[in-house]
XYZ file of C-alpha atoms in Angstrom:
341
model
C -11.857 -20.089 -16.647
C -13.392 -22.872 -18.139
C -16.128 -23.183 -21.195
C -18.474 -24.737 -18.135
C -17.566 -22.156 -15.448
C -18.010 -19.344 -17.857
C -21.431 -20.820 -18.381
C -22.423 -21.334 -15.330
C -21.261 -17.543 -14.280
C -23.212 -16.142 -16.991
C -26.098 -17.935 -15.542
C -25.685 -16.701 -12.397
C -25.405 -12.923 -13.487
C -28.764 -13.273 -15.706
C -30.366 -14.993 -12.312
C -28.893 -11.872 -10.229
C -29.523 -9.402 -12.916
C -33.266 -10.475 -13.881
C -34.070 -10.065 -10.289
C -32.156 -6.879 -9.613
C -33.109 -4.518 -12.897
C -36.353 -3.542 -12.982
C -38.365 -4.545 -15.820
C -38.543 -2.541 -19.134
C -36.077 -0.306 -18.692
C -33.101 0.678 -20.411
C -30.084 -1.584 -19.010
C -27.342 0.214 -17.567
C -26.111 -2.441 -15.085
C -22.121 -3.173 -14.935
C -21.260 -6.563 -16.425
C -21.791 -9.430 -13.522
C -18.712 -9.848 -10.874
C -17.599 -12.945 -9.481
C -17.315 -12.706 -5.816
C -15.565 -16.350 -5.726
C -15.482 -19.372 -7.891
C -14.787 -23.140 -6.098
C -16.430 -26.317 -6.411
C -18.365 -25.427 -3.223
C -19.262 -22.193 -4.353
C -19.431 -19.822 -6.783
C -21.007 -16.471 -5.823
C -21.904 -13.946 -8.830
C -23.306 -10.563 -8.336
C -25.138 -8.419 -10.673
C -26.421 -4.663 -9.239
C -27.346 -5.223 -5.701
C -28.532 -9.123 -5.909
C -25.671 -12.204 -5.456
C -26.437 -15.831 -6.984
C -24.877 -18.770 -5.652
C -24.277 -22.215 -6.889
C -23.916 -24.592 -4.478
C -21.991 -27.783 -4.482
C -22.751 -29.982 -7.107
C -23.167 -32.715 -4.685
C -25.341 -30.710 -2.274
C -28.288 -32.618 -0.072
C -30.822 -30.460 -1.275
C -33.452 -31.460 1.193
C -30.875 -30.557 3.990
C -29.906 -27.316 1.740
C -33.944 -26.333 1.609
C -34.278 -26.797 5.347
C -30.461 -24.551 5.745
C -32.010 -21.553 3.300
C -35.149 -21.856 5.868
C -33.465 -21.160 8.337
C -31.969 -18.008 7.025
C -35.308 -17.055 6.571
C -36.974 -17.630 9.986
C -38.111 -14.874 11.621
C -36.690 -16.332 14.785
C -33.500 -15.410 13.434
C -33.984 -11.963 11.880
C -30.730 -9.673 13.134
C -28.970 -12.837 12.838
C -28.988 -14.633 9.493
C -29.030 -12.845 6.671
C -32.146 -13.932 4.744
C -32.253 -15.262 1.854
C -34.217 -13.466 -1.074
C -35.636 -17.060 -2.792
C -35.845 -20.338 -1.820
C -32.714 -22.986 -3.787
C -33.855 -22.379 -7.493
C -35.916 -25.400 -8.931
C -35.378 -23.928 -12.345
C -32.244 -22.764 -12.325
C -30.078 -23.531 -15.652
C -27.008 -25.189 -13.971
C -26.661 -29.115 -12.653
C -26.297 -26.850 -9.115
C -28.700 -25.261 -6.748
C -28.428 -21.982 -7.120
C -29.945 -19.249 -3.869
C -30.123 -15.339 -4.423
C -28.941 -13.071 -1.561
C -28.950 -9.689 -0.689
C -25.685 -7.626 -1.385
C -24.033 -7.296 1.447
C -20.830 -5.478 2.446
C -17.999 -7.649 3.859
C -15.287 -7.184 6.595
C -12.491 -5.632 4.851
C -9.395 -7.955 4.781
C -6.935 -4.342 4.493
C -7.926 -3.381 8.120
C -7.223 -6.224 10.587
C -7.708 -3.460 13.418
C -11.641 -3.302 12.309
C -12.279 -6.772 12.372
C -15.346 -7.336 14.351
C -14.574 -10.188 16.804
C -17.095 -8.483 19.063
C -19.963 -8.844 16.605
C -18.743 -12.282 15.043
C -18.987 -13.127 18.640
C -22.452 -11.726 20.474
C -24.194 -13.009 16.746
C -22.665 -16.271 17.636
C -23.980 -16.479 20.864
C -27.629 -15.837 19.629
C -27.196 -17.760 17.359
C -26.538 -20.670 20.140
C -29.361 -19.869 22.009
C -31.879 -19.787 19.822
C -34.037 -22.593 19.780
C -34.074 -24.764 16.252
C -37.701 -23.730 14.678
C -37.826 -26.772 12.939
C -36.096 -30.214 12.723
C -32.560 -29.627 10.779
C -29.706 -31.158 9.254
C -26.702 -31.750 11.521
C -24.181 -29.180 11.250
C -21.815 -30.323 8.869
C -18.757 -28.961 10.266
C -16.447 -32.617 11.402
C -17.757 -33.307 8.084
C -16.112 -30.274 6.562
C -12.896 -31.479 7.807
C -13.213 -34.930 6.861
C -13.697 -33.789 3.502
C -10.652 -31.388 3.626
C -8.442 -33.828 4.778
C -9.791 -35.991 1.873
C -8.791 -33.033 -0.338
C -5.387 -33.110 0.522
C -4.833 -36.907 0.473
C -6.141 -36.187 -3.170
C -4.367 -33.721 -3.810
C -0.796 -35.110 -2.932
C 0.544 -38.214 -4.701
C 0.441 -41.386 -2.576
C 3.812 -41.736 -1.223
C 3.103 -38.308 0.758
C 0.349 -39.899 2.680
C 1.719 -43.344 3.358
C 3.165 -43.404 6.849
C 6.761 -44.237 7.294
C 7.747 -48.097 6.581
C 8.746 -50.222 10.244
C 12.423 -50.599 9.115
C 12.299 -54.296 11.505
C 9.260 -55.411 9.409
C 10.194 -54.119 5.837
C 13.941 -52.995 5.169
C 14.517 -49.517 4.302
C 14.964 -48.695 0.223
C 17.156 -45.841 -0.541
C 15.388 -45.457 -4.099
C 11.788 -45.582 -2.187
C 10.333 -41.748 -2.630
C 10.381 -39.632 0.293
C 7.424 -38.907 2.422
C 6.397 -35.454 2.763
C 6.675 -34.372 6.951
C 4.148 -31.903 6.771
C 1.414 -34.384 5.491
C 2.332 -37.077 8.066
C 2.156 -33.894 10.774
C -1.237 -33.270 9.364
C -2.412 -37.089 9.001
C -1.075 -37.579 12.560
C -3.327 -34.563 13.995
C -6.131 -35.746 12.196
C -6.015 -39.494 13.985
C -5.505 -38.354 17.588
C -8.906 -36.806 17.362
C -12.114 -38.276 18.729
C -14.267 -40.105 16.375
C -17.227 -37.423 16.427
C -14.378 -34.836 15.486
C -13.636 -36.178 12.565
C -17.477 -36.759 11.579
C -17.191 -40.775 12.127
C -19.623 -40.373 15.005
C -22.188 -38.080 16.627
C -21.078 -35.692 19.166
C -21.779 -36.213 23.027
C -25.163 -35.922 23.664
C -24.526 -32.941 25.808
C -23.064 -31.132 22.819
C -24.858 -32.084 19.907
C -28.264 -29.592 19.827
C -27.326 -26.072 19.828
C -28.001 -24.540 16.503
C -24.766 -23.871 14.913
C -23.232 -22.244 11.907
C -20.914 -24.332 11.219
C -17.963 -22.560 9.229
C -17.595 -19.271 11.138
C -14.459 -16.847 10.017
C -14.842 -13.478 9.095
C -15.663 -14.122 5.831
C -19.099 -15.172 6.665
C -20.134 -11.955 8.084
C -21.726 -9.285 6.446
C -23.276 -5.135 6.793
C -26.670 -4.961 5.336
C -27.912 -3.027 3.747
C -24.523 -2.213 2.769
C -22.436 -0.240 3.597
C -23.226 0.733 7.195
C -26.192 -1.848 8.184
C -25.694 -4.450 11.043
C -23.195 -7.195 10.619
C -25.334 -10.662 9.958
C -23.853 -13.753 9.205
C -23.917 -15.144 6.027
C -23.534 -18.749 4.419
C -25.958 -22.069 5.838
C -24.564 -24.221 3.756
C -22.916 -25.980 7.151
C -25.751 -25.095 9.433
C -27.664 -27.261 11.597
C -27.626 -28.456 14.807
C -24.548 -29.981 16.744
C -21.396 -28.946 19.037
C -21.859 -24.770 19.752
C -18.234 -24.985 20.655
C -17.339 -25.778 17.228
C -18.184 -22.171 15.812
C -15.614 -20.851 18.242
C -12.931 -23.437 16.892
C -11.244 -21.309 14.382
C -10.587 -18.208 16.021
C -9.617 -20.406 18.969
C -7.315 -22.284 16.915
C -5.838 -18.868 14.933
C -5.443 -18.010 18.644
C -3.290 -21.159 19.823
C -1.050 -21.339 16.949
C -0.197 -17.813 17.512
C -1.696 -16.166 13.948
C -4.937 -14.456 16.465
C -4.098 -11.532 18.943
C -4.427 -12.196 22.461
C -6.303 -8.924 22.667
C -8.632 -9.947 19.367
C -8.788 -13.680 21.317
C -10.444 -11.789 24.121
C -12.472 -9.653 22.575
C -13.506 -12.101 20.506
C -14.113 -14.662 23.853
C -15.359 -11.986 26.306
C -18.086 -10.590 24.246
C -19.531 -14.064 23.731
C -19.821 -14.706 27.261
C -21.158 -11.372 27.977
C -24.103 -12.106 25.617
C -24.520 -15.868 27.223
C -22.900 -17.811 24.841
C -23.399 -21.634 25.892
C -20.321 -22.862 24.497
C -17.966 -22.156 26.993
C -18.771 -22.017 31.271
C -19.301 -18.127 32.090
C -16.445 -17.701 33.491
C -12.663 -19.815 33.649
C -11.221 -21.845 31.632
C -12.590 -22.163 28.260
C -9.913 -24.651 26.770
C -11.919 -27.258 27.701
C -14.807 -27.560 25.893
C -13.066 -25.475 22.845
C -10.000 -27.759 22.721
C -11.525 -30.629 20.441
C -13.009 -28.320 17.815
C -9.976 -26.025 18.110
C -7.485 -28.636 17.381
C -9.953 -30.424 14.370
C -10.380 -26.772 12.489
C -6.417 -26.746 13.106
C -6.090 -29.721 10.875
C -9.082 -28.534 8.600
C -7.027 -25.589 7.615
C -3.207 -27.447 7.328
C -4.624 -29.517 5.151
C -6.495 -27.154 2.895
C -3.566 -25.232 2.423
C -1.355 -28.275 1.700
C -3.858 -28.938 -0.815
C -3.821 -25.798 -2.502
C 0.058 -25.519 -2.205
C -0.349 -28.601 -4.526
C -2.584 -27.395 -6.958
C -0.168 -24.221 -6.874
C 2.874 -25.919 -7.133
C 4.575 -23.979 -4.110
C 5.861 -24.205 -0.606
C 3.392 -23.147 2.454
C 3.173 -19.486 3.392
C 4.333 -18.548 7.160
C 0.749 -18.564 8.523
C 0.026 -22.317 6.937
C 3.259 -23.437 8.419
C 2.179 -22.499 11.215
C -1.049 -24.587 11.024
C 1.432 -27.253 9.739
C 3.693 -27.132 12.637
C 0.394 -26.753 15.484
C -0.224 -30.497 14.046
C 2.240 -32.603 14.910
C 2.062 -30.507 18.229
C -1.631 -31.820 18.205
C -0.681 -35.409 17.583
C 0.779 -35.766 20.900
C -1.953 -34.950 22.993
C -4.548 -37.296 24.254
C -7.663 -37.204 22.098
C -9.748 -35.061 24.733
C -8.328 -32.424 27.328
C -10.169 -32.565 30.852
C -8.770 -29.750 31.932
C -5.757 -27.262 30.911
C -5.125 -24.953 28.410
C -5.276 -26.464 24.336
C -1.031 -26.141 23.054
């Protein structure tokens, strides 16, 4: 760890720990633990209170309206709120929020991973009217920016598509180009414009409230252990495409990494609580296929990006990602109808 992340996680636990330990009494609190630690994010909890930075580059207009939300009392049994507003004072160059402790889904028991709660929060999520203007949900943006992350990531002759051997003669000394970026790169092109955050979603798409990065790591029990699941993180909230908070199980689901009985679950109880993503009833593929496909090359990329920074070869689950890209770059940019390969 750095001399400026060790900083900035002690100033997280005093945050956390000033708000948590009541005052004038003896201190008995554990040392502050770091929950996770990226330039997005980095989560610190001390006793029963978690600080977060936020991105460094954060809209903090649209990250005050986010928090808001999380604290509306339209969403209560939704959102887990938010204990303080984004911290003017805090001592970092990041906005810092204090949470709740919550308890997460535990990544040892795939069999109690609740796709059934993920899903019926979703949905009320959905179709609950926005209490105030907001932010657009920043998910195509998300991707854009992972994609970026990878093309950063990788050294140029990765990301340059293949040479036209008619225009410019092959060169046996020219570097080799890296397949499983120019699967990646190719997903990312054949999708729509307001996919890849280079233009606003169809009109008939674009005003549910959203969440914006849903997997299970955004869900939470409070009060822990045994409370209600909530979800967690606004930092992608706002309003846009409902569809796209189904994309990543949907996508897990196509590339064969999500059980078809988890898939249904997951799709069945967010019907049955009148989820407006998908029709009631039929085929789903079509208004999920966009968003599925997009988070598909959200996640390929991230993972090339950290095999990278690692200095290793992708893991059977991101090859699969990998390989569900250049199966993506062959389909027309929108599906009408039929199931999403």
């Amino acid at each position: 760890m750095t001399t400026t992340q060790t900083s900035l996680v002690h100033d997280l636990g005093t945050l956390a720990h000033r708000l948590s330990h009541p005052a004038r009494t003896p201190c008995v609190c554990e040392p502050p633990q770091v929950l996770a630690d990226r330039p997005d994010g980095t989560v610190v909890r001390s006793g029963v209170i978690v600080a977060k930075a936020h991105a460094a580059d954060t809209d903090r207009a649209a990250l005050t309206a986010r928090i808001a939300l999380a604290a509306a009392p339209q969403l209560a049994g939704i959102l887990l709120p938010p204990l303080t507003a984004p911290e003017p004072a805090a001592p970092t160059a990041r906005p810092v929020t204090l949470w709740p402790l919550g308890a997460p889904v535990d990544p040892t028991d795939p069999g109690a991973a609740p796709w059934a709660e993920a899903a019926d929060l979703l949905a009320r999520l959905h179709r609950t009217e926005p209490p105030f203007p907001l932010p657009p949900m920043r998910g195509p943006a998300k991707a854009a920016r992972a994609v970026a992350r990878m093309r950063a990531a990788l050294r140029g002759d990765a990301i340059t598509p293949p040479r036209d051997p008619a225009v410019e003669p092959g060169d046996a000394t020219a570097p080799p180009r890296d397949p499983a970026v120019l699967s990646v790169l190719a997903g990312w092109r054949a999708l729509p414009a307001w996919a890849r955050g280079e233009a606003p979603a169809p009109a008939p798409r674009a005003d549910a409230l959203c969440h914006g990065d849903l997997h299970l790591g955004q869900l939470v029990r409070h009060p822990a252990p045994d409370g209600p699941w909530l979800l967690i993180d606004m930092d992608d909230a706002g309003v846009g495409d409902p569809a796209w908070d189904l994309g990543r199980p949907a996508a897990w689901y196509a590339a064969g990494l999500l059980a078809p009985e988890d898939w249904s679950t997951f799709l069945d109880a967010y019907r049955a609580a009148g989820g407006p993503a998908v029709p009631a009833d039929g085929d789903p593929w079509p208004a999920l296929d966009v968003p599925a496909r997009a988070l598909t090359v959200q996640t390929a990329a991230v993972a090339l990006a950290k095999c990278a920074a690692e200095q290793r070869d992708p893991d059977d689950h991101e090859q699969l990602m990998i390989e569900s890209c250049a199966r993506i770059a062959t389909l027309p940019p929108e599906l009408a109808t039929g199931p999403a390969s």
